[in-house]
PDB file of C-alpha atoms and ligand atoms in Angstrom:
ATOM      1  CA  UNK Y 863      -9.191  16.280  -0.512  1.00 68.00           C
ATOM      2  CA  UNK Y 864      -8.173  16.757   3.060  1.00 73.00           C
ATOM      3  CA  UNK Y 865      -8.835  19.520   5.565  1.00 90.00           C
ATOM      4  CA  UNK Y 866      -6.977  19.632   9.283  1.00 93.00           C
ATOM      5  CA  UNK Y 867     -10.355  20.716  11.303  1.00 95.00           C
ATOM      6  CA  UNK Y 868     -11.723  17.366   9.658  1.00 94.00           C
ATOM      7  CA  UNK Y 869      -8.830  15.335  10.897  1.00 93.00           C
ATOM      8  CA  UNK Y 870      -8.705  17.702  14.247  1.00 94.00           C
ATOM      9  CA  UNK Y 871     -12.551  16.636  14.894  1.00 95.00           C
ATOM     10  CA  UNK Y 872     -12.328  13.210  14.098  1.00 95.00           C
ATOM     11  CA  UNK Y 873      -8.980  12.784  16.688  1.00 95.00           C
ATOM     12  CA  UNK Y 874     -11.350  14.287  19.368  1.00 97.00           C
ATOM     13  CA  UNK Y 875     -14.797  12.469  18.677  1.00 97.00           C
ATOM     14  CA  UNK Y 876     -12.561   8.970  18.403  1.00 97.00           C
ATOM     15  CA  UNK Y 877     -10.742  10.063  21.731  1.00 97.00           C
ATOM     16  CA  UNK Y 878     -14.199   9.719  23.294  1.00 98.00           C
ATOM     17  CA  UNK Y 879     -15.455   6.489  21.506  1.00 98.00           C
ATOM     18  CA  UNK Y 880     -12.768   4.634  20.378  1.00 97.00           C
ATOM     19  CA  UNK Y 881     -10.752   2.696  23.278  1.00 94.00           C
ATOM     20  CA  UNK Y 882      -7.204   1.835  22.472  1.00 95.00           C
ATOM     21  CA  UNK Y 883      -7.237  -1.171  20.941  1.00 97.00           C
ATOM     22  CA  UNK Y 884      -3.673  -3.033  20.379  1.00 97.00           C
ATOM     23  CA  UNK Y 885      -4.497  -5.768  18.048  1.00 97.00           C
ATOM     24  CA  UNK Y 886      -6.228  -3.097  15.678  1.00 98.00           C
ATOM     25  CA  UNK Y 887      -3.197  -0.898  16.212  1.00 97.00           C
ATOM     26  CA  UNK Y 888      -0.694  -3.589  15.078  1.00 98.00           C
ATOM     27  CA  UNK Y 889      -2.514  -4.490  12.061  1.00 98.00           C
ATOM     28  CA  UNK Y 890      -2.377  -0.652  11.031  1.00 98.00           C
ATOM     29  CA  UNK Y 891       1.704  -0.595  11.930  1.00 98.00           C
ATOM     30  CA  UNK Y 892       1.985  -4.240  10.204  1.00 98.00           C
ATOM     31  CA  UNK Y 893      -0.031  -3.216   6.824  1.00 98.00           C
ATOM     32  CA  UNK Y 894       2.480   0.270   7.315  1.00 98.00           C
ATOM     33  CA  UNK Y 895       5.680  -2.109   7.702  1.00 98.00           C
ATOM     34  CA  UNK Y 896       4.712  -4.115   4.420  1.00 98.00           C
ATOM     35  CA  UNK Y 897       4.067  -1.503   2.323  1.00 98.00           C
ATOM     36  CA  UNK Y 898       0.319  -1.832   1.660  1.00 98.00           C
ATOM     37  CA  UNK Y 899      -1.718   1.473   0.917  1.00 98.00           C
ATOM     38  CA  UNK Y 900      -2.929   3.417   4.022  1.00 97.00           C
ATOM     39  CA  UNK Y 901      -6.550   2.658   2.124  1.00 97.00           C
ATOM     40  CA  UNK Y 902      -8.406   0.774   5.046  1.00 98.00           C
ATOM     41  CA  UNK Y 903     -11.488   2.058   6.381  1.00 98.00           C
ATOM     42  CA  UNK Y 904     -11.222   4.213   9.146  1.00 97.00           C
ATOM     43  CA  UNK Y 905     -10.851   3.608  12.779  1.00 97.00           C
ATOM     44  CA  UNK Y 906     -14.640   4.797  13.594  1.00 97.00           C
ATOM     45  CA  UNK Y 907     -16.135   3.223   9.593  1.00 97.00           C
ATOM     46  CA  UNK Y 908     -14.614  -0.067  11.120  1.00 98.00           C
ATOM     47  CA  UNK Y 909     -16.381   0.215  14.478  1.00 98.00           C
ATOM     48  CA  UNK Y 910     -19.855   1.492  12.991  1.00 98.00           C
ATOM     49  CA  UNK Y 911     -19.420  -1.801  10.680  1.00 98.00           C
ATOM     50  CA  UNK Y 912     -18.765  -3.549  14.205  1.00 98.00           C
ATOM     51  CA  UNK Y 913     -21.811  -1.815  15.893  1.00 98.00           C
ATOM     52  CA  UNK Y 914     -24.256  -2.810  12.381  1.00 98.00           C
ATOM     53  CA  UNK Y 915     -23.045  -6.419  12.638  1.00 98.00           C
ATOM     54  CA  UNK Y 916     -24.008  -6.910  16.118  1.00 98.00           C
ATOM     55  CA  UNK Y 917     -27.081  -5.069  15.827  1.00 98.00           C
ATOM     56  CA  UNK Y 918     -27.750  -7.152  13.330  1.00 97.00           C
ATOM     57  CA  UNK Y 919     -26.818 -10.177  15.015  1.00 97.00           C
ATOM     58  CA  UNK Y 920     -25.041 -11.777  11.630  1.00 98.00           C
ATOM     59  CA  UNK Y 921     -23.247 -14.823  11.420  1.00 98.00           C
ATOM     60  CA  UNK Y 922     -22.306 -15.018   7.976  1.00 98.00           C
ATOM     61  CA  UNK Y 923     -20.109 -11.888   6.246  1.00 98.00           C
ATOM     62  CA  UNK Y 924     -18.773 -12.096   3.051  1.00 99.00           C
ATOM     63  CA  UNK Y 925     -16.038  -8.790   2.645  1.00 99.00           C
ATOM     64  CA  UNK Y 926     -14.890  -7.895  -0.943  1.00 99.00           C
ATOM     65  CA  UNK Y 927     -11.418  -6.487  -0.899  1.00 98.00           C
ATOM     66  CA  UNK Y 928      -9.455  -7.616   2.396  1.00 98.00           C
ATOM     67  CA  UNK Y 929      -6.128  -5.829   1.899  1.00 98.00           C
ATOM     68  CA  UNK Y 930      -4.595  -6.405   5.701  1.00 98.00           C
ATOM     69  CA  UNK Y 931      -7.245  -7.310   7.209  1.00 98.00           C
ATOM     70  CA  UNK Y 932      -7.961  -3.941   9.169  1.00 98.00           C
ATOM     71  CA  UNK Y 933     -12.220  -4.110   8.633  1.00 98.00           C
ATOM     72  CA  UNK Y 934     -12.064  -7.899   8.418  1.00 98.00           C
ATOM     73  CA  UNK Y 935     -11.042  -7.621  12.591  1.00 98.00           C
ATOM     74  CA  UNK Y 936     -13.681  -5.317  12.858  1.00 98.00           C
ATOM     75  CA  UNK Y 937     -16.426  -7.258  11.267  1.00 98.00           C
ATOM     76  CA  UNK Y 938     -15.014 -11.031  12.421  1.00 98.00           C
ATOM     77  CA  UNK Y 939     -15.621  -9.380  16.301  1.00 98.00           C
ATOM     78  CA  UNK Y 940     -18.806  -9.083  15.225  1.00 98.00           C
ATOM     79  CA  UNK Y 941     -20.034 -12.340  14.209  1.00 98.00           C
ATOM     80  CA  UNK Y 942     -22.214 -14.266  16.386  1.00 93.00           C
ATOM     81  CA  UNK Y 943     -21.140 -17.668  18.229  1.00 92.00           C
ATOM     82  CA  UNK Y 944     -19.932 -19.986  15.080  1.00 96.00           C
ATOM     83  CA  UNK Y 945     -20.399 -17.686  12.942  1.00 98.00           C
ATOM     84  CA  UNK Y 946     -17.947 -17.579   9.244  1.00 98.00           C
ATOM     85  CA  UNK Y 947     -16.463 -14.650   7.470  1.00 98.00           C
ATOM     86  CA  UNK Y 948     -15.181 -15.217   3.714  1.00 99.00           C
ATOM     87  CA  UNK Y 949     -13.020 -12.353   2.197  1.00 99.00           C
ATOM     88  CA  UNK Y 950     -11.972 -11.995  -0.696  1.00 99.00           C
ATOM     89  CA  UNK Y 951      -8.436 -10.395  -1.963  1.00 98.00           C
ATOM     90  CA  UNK Y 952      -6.384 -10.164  -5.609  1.00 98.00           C
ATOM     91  CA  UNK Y 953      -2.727  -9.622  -4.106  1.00 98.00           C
ATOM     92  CA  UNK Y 954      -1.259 -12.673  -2.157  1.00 98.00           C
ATOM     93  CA  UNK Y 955       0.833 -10.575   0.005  1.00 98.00           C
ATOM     94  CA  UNK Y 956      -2.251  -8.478   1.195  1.00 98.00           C
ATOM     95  CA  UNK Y 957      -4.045 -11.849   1.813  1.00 98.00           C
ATOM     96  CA  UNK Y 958      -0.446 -13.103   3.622  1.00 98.00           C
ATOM     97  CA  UNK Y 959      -0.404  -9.775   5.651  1.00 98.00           C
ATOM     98  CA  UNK Y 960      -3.884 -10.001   6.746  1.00 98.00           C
ATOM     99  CA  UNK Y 961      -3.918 -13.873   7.625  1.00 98.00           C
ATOM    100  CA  UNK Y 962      -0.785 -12.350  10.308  1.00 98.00           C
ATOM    101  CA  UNK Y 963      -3.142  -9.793  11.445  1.00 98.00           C
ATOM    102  CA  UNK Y 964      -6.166 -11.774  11.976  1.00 98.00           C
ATOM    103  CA  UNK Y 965      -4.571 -14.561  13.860  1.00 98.00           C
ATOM    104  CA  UNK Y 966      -2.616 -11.879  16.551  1.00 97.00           C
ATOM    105  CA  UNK Y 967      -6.408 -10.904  16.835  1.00 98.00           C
ATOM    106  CA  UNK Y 968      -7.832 -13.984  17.692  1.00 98.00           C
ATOM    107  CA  UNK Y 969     -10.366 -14.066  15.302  1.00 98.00           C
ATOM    108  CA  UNK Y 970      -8.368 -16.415  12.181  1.00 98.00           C
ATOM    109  CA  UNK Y 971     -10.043 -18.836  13.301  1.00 98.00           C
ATOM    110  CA  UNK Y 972     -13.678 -17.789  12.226  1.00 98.00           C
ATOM    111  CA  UNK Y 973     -11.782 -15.861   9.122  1.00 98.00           C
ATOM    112  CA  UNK Y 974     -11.399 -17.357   5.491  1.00 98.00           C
ATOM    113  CA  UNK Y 975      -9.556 -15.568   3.012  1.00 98.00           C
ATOM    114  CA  UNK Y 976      -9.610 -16.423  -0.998  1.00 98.00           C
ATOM    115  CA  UNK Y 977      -7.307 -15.130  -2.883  1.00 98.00           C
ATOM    116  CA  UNK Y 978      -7.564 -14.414  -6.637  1.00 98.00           C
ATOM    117  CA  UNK Y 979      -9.827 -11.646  -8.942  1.00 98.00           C
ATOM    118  CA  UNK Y 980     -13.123 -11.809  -6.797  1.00 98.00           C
ATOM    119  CA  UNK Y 981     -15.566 -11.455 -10.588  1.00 98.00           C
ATOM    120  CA  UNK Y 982     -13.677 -14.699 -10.584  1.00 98.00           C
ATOM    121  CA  UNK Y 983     -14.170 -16.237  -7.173  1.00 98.00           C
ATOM    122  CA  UNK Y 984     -17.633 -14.896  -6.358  1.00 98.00           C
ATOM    123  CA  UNK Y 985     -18.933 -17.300  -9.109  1.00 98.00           C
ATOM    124  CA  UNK Y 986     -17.792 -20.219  -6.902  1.00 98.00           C
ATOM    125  CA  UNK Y 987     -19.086 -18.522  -3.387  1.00 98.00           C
ATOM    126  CA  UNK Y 988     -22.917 -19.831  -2.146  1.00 98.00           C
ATOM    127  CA  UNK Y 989     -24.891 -17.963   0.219  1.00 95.00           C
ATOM    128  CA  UNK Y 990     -27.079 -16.703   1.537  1.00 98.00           C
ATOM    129  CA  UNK Y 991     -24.898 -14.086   3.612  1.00 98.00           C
ATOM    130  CA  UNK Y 992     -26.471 -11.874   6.526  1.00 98.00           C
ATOM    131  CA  UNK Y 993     -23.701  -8.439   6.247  1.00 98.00           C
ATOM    132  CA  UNK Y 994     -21.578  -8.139   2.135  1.00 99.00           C
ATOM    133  CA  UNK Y 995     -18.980  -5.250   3.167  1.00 99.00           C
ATOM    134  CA  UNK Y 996     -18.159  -4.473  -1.005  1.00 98.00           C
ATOM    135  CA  UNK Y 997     -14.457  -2.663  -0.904  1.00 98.00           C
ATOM    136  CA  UNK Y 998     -12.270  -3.756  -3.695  1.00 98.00           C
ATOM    137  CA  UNK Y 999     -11.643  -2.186  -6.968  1.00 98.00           C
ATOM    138  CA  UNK Y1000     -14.290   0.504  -7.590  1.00 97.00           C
ATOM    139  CA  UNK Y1001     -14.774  -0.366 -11.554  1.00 98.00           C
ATOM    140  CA  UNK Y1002     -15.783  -3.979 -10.619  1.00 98.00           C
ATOM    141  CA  UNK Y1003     -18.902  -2.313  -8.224  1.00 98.00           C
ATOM    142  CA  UNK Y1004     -21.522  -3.603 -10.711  1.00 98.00           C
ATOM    143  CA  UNK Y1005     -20.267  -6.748 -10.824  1.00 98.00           C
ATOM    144  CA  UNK Y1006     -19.779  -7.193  -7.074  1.00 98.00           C
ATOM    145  CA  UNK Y1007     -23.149  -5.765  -7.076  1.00 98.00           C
ATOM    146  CA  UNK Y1008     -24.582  -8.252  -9.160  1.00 98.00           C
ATOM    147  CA  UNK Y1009     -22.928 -11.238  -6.938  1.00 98.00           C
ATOM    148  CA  UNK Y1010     -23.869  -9.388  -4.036  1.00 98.00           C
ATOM    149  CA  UNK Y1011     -27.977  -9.760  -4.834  1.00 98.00           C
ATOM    150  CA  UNK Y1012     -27.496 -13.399  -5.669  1.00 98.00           C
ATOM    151  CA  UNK Y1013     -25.818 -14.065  -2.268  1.00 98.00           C
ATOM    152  CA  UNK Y1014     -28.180 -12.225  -0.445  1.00 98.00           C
ATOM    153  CA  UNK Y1015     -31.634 -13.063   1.611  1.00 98.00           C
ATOM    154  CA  UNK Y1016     -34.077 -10.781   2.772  1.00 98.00           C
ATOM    155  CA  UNK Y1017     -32.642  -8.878   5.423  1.00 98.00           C
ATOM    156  CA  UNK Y1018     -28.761  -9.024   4.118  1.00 98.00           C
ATOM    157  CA  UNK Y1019     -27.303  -6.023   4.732  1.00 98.00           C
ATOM    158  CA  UNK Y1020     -25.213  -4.680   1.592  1.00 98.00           C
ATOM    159  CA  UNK Y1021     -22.205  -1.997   2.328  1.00 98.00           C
ATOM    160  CA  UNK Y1022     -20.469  -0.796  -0.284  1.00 98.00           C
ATOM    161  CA  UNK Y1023     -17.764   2.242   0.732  1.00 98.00           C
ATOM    162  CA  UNK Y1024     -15.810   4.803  -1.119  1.00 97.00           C
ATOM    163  CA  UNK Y1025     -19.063   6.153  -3.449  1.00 98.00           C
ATOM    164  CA  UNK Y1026     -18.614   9.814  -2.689  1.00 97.00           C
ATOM    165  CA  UNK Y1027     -14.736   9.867  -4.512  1.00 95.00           C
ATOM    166  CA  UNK Y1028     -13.845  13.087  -3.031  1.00 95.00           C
ATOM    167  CA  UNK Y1029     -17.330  14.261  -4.304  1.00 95.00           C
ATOM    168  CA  UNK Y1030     -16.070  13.388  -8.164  1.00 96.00           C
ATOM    169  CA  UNK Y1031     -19.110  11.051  -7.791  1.00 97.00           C
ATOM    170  CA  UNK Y1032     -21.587  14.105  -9.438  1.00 97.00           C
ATOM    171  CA  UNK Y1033     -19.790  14.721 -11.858  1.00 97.00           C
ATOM    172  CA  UNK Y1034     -21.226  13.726 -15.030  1.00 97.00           C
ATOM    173  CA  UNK Y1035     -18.410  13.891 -17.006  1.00 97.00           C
ATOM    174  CA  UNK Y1036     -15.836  12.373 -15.324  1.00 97.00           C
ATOM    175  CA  UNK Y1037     -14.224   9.703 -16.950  1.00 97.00           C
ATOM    176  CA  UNK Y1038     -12.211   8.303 -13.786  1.00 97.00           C
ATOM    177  CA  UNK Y1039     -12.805   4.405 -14.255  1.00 97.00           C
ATOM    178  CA  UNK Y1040     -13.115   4.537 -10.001  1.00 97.00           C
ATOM    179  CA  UNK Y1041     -16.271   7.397 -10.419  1.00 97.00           C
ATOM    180  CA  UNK Y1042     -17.551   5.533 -13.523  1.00 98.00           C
ATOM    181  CA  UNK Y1043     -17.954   2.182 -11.265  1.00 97.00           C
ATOM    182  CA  UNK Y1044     -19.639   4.181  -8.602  1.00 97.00           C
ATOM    183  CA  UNK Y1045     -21.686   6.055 -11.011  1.00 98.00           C
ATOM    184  CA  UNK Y1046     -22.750   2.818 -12.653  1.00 98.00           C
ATOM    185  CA  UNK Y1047     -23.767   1.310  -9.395  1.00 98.00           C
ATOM    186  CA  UNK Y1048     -25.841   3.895  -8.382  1.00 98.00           C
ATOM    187  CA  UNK Y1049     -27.954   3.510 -11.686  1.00 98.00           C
ATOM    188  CA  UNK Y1050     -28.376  -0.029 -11.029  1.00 98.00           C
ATOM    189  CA  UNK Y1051     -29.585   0.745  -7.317  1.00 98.00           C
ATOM    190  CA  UNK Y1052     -31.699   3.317  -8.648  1.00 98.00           C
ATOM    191  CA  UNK Y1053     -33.522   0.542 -10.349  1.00 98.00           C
ATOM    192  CA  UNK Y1054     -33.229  -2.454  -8.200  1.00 98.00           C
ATOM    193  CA  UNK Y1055     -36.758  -2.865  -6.342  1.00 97.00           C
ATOM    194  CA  UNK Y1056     -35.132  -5.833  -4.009  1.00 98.00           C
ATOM    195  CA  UNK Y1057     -33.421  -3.073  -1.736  1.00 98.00           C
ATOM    196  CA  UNK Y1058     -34.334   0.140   0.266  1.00 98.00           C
ATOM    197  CA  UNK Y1059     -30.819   2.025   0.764  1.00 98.00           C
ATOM    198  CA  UNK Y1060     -28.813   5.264   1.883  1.00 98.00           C
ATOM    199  CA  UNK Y1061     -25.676   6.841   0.788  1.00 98.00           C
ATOM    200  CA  UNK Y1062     -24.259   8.759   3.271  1.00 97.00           C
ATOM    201  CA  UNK Y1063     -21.419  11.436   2.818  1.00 97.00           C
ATOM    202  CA  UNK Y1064     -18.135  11.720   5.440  1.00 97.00           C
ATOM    203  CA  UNK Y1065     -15.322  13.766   6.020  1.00 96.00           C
ATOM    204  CA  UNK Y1066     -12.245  12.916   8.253  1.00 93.00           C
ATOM    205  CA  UNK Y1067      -8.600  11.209   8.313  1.00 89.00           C
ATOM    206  CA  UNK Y1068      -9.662   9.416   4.807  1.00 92.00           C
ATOM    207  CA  UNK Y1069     -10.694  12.806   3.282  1.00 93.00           C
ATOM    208  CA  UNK Y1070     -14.192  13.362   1.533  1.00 96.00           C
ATOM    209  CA  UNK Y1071     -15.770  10.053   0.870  1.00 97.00           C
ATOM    210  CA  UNK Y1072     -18.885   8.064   1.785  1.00 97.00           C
ATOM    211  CA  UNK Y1073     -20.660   4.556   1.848  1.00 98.00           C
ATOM    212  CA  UNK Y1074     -23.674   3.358   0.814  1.00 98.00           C
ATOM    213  CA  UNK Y1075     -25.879   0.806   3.139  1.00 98.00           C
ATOM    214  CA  UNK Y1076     -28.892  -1.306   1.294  1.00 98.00           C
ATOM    215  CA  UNK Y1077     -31.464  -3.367   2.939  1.00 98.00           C
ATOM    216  CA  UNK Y1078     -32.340  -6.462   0.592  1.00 98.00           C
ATOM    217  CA  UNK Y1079     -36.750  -6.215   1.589  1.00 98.00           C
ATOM    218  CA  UNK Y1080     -37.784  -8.930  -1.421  1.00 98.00           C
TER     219      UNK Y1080
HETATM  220  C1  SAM O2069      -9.724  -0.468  -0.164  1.00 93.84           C
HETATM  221  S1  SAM O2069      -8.751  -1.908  -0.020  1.00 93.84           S
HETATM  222  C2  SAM O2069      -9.672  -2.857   1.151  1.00 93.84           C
HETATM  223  C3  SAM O2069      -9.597  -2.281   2.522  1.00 93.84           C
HETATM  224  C4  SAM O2069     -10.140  -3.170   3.600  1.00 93.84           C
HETATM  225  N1  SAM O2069     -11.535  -3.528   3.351  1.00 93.84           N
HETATM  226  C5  SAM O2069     -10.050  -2.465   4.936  1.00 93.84           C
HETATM  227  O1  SAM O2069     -10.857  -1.543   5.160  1.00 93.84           O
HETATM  228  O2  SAM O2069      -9.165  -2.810   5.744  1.00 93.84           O
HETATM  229  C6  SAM O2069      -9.121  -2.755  -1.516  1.00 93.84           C
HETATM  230  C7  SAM O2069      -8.492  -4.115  -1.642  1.00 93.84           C
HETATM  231  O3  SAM O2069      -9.108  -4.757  -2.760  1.00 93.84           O
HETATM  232  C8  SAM O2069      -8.125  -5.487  -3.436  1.00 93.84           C
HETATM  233  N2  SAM O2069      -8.555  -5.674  -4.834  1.00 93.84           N
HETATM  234  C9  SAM O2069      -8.388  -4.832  -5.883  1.00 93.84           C
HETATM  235  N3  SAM O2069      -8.895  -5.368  -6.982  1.00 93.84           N
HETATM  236  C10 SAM O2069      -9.405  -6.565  -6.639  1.00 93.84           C
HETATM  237  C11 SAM O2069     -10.055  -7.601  -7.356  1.00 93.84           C
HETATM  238  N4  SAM O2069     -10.286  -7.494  -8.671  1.00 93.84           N
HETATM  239  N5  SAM O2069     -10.445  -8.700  -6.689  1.00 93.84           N
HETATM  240  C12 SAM O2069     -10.226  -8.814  -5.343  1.00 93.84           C
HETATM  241  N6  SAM O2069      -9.607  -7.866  -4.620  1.00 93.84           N
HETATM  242  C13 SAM O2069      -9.202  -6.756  -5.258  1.00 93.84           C
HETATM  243  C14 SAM O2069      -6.862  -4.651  -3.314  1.00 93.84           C
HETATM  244  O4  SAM O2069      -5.708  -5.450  -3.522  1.00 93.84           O
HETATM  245  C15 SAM O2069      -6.998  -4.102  -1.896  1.00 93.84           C
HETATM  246  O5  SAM O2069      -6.327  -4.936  -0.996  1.00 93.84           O
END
């Protein structure tokens, strides 16, 4: 779903908070010159994850899904002094692309990347992490759910984007593998008395979506 005043309102409200930033704007052309999917967060998602990071203060951030890299920058500005971000991506040239990206950056350095089927990796990752950005394949939510508690303390921040699924998320019936994993996770956040959390809705360049953010409080 996409609607021009959306995109029209979002060009103007990002003309007024979003300074032109080069290394974010080559990682955008670079993931565009290698073919990945235009499916990165959005230039304002990626600095309100920026914003909750340093409000936050974190110094650990585990990402789920990395593809070039885009919210990685965002997030890996974020990080306190010495502080470690571990993503985690399935396609080797999206991991190859990103590693580029996050070195013109400057932020490889703080920046580990894994590559492989994260139900797999997450297994072998220990924690506890202060921010878990969840934003790989939408069927595998419960899962990275799951790994998500385990790795968390109280006060980790969960984020876990794309829930809203062009509002396909209500429907009941839908048997969309992508709604089902969001759908799924919801019920198990319903249920889950270690968190307090929001889902909020949003409209713009990336069409009708939304993200959810959870507090781990026990
Ligand atoms: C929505 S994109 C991530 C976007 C990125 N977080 C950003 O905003 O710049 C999802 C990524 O998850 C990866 N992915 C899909 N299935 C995966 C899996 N089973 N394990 C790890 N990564 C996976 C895809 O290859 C893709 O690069």
């Amino acid at each position: 779903m996409s609607n021009p005043q959306w995109q029209a309102v979002e060009n103007f409200l990002n003309g007024a908070t979003l300074p032109v930033d080069p290394a974010l704007d080559a990682a955008l052309a670079e993931n565009a010159a290698a073919g990945l999917p235009p499916i990165d967060v959005s230039p304002a998602q990626g600095r309100l994850l920026n914003l909750i990071a340093r409000l936050g203060k974190v110094s650990t951030i585990l990402e789920i899904g990395t593809l070039g890299g885009y919210s990685t920058i965002w997030l890996a500005r974020a990080l306190s002094a010495g502080g470690h971000l571990l993503t985690l991506e399935l396609e080797p040239k999206h991991a190859e692309v990103a590693r580029e990206n996050l070195n013109r950056a400057g932020v490889g350095d703080r920046v580990e990347i894994r590559v492989g089927m994260a139900a797999d990796l997450l297994p072998q990752v220990g924690g506890p992490f202060d921010l878990i950005f969840i934003d790989a394949d939408k069927p595998s939510n419960p899962i990275y759910w799951k790994e998500a508690l385990r790795l968390s303390d109280i006060g980790t921040l969960i984020i876990v984007d794309n829930v809203v699924r062009d509002g396909a998320v209500a429907d009941e019936a839908s048997e969309d593998p992508g709604v089902l994993g969001v759908r799924a996770l919801m019920e198990i956040v319903a249920k889950e008395s270690r968190v307090e959390a929001a889902a909020i809705q949003t409209v713009g360049t990336k069409g009708y979506d939304g993200f959810l953010t959870a507090l781990v409080v026990a």
